[in-house]
Tab-separated table of C-alpha atoms in Angstrom:
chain	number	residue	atom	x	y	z
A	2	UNK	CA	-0.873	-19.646	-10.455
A	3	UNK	CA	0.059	-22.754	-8.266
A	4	UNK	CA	-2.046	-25.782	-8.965
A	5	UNK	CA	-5.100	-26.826	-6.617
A	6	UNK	CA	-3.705	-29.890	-5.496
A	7	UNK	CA	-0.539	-27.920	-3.709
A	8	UNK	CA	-0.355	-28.878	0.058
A	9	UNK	CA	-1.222	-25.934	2.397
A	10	UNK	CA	0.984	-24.263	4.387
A	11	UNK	CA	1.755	-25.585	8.007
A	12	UNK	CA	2.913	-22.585	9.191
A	13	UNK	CA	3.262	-18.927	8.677
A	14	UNK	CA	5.931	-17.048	6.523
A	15	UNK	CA	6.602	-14.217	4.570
A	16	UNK	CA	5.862	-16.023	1.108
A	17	UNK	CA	2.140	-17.178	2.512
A	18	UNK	CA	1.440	-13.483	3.376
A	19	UNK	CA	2.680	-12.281	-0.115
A	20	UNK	CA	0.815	-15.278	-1.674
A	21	UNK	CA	-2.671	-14.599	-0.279
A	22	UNK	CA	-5.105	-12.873	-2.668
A	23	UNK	CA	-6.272	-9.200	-1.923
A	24	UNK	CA	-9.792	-9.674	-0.005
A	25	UNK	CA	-8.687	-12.538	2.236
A	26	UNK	CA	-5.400	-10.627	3.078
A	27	UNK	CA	-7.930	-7.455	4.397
A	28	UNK	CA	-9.876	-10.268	6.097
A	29	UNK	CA	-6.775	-11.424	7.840
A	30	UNK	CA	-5.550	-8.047	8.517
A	31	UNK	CA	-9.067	-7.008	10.876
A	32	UNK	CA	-8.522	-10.869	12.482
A	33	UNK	CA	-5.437	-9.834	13.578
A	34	UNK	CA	-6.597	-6.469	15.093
A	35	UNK	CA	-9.583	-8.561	16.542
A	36	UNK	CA	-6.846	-11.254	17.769
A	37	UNK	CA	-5.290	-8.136	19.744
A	38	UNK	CA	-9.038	-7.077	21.099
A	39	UNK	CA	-9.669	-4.194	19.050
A	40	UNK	CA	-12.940	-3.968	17.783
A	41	UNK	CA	-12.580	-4.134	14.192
A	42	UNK	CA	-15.044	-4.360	11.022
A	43	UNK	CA	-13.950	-4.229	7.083
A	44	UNK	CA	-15.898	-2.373	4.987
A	45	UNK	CA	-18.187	-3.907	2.064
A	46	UNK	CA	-16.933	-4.748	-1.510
A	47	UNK	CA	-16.759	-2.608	-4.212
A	48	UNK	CA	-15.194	1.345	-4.071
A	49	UNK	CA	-14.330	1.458	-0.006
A	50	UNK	CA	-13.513	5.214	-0.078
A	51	UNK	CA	-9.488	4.505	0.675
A	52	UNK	CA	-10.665	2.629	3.990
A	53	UNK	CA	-10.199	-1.581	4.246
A	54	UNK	CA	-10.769	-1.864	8.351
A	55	UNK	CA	-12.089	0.607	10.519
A	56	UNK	CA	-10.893	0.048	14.210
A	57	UNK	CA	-12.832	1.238	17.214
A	58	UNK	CA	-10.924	1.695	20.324
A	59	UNK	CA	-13.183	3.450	22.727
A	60	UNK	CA	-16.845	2.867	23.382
A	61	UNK	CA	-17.767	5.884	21.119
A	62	UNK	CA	-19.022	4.341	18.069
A	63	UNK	CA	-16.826	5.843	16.075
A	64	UNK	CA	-14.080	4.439	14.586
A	65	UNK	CA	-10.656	5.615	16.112
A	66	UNK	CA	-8.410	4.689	13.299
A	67	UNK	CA	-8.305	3.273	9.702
A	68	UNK	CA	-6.312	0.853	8.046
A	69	UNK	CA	-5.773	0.944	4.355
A	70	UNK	CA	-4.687	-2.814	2.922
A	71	UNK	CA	-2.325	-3.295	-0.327
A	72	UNK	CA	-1.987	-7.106	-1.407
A	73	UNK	CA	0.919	-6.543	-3.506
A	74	UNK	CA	3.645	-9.653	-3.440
A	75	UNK	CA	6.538	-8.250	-2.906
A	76	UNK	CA	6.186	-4.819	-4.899
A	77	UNK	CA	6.946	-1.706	-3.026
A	78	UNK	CA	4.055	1.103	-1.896
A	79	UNK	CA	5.127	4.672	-2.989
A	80	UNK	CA	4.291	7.618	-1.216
A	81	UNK	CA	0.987	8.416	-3.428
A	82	UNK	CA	-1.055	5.593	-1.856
A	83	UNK	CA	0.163	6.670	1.164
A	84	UNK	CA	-0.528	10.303	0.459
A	85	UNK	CA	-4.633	9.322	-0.297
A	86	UNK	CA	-4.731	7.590	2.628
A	87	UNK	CA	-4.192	11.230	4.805
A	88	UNK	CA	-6.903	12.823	2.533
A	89	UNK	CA	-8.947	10.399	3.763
A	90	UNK	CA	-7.615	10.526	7.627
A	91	UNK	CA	-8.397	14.634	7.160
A	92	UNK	CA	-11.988	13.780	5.681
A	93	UNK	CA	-12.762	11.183	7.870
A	94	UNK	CA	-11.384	13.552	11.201
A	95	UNK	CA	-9.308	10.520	12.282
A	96	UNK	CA	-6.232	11.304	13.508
A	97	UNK	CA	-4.659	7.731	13.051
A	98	UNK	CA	-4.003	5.496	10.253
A	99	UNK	CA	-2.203	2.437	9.704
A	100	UNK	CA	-1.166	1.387	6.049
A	101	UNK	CA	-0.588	-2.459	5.533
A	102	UNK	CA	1.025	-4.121	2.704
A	103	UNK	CA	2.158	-7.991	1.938
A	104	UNK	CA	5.448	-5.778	0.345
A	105	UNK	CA	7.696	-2.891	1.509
A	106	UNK	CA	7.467	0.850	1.306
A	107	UNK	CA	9.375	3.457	-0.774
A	108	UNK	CA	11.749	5.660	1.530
A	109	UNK	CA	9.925	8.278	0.188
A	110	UNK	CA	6.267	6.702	1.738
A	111	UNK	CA	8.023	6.118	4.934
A	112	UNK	CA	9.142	9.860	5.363
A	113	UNK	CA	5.704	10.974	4.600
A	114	UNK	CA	4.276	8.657	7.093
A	115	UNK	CA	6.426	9.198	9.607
A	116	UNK	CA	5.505	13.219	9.166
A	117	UNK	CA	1.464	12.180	9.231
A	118	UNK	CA	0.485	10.127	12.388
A	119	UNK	CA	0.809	6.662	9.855
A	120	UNK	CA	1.886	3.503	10.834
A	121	UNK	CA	3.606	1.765	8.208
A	122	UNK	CA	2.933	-2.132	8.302
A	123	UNK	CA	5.144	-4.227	5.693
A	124	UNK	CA	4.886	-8.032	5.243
A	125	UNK	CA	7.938	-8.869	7.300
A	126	UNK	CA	6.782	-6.648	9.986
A	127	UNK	CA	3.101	-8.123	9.740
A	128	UNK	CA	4.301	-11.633	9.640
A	129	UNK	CA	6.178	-10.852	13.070
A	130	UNK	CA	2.883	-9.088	14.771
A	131	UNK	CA	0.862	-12.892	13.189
A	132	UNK	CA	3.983	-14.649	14.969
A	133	UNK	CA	3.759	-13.078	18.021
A	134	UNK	CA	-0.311	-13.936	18.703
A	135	UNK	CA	-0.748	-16.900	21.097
A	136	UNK	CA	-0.303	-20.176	19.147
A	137	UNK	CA	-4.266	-20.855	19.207
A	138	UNK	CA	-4.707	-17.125	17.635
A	139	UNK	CA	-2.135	-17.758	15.256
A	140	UNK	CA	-3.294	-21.689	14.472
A	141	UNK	CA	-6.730	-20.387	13.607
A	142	UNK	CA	-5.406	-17.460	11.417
A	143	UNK	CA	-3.635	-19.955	9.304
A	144	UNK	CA	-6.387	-21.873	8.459
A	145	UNK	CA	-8.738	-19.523	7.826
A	146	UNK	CA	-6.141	-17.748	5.954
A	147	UNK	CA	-5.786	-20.982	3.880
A	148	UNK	CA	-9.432	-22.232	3.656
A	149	UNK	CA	-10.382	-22.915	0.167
A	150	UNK	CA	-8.782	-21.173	-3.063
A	151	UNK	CA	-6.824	-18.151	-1.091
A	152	UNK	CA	-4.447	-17.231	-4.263
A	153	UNK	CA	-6.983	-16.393	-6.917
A	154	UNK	CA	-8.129	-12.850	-6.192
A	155	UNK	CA	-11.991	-12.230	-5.456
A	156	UNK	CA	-13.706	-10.230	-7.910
A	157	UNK	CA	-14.242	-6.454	-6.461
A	158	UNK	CA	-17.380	-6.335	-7.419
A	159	UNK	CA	-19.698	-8.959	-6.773
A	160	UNK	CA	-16.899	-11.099	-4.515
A	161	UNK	CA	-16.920	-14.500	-6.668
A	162	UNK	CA	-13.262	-15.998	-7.361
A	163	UNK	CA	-12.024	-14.478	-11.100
A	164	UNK	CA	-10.467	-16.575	-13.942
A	165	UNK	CA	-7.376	-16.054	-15.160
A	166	UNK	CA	-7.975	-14.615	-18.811
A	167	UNK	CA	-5.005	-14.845	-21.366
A	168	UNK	CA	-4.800	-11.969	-23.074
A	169	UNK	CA	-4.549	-10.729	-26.327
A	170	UNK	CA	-2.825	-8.211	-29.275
A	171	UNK	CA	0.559	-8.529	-27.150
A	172	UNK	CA	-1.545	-7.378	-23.933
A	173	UNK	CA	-0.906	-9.046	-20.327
A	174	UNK	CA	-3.052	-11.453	-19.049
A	175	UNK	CA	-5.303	-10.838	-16.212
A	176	UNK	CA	-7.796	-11.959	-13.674
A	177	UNK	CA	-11.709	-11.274	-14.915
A	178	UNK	CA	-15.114	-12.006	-12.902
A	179	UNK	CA	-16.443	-15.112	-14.154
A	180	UNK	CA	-19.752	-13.659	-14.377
A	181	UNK	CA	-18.283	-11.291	-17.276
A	182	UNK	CA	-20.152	-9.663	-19.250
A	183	UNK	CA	-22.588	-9.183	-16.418
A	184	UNK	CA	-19.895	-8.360	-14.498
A	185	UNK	CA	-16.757	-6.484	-16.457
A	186	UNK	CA	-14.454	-6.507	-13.367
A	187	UNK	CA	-10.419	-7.511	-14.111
A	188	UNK	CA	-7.484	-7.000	-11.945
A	189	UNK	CA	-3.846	-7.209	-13.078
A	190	UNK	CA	-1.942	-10.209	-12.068
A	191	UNK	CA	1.487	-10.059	-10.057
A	192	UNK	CA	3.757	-11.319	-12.883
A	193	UNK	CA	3.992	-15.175	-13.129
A	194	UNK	CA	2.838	-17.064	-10.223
């Protein structure tokens, strides 16, 4: 965890993308997709069904693609999330997804993709499609990408920022809600950071 009083980021790079916390990297994801003029809404907190952003291309209504978000660091996204995500392209009847992740992908997720109509976003790749917006776009991204406390995840569940919990017996320590016990959500942390 990097101390409050660290100076923001002036500009964009790969470690800012890997640093920001799960929600606000979905949030940044559908501003980029808005940022490109595509219609674009995230879904609401709690279990989203294996959909982060729905994107509407036409004037249909319906959503013409999903986008499934992993905030990992720099940890690499196997072919099983990538797997769900066309169970929920075939349940959905969308014939496009795009899968985007702060990290890289397995070869073995890129294969499958490549085989299922899904775009494969990594960090570096997303951190060249931020790069390429026009410099207001991309100057207003950054700060609201920054605003506030943008490392400490969001709980889940009800949204508020978590706590970092040490934890105990020889266990790892994690993020829980700070309204625990009215609220029992916890995430795993990324390893020392």
């Amino acid at each position: 965890m990097s101390s409050p009083s660290a100076a923001k980021p002036a500009a964009w790079s790969i470690e800012l993308i890997r640093d920001i916390e799960w929600k606000r990297f979905e949030d940044v994801c559908q501003q980029v997709y808005e940022s490109k003029g595509i219609r674009s809404e995230t879904t609401a907190l709690g279990p989203d069904g294996g959909i982060d952003i729905r994107l509407f291309q036409d004037d249909s209504g319906k959503a013409t693609s999903i986008v499934q978000c992993k905030a990992w660091g720099e940890r690499f996204v196997g072919v099983k999330p990538v797997r769900e995500l066309l169970g929920v392209m075939t349940h959905e009847k969308i014939v496009k997804a795009f899968f985007m992740t702060s990290g890289k992908y397995s070869d073995e997720a890129k294969d499958f993709a490549k085989a299922n109509r899904i775009t494969l976003i990594d960090g570096e790749m997303f951190l060249m499609m931020i790069n390429r917006l026009p410099e207001p776009a991309r100057d207003a991204l950054l700060a609201f990408a920054t605003a506030g406390d943008y490392r400490t995840p969001s709980c889940p569940s009800c949204g508020v920022k978590m706590r970092a919990v040490k934890g105990r017996g020889g266990k790892a320590d994690f993020w829980g809600c700070q309204r625990y016990p009215a609220c029992k959500q916890s995430l795993g942390m990324r390893g020392a950071g």
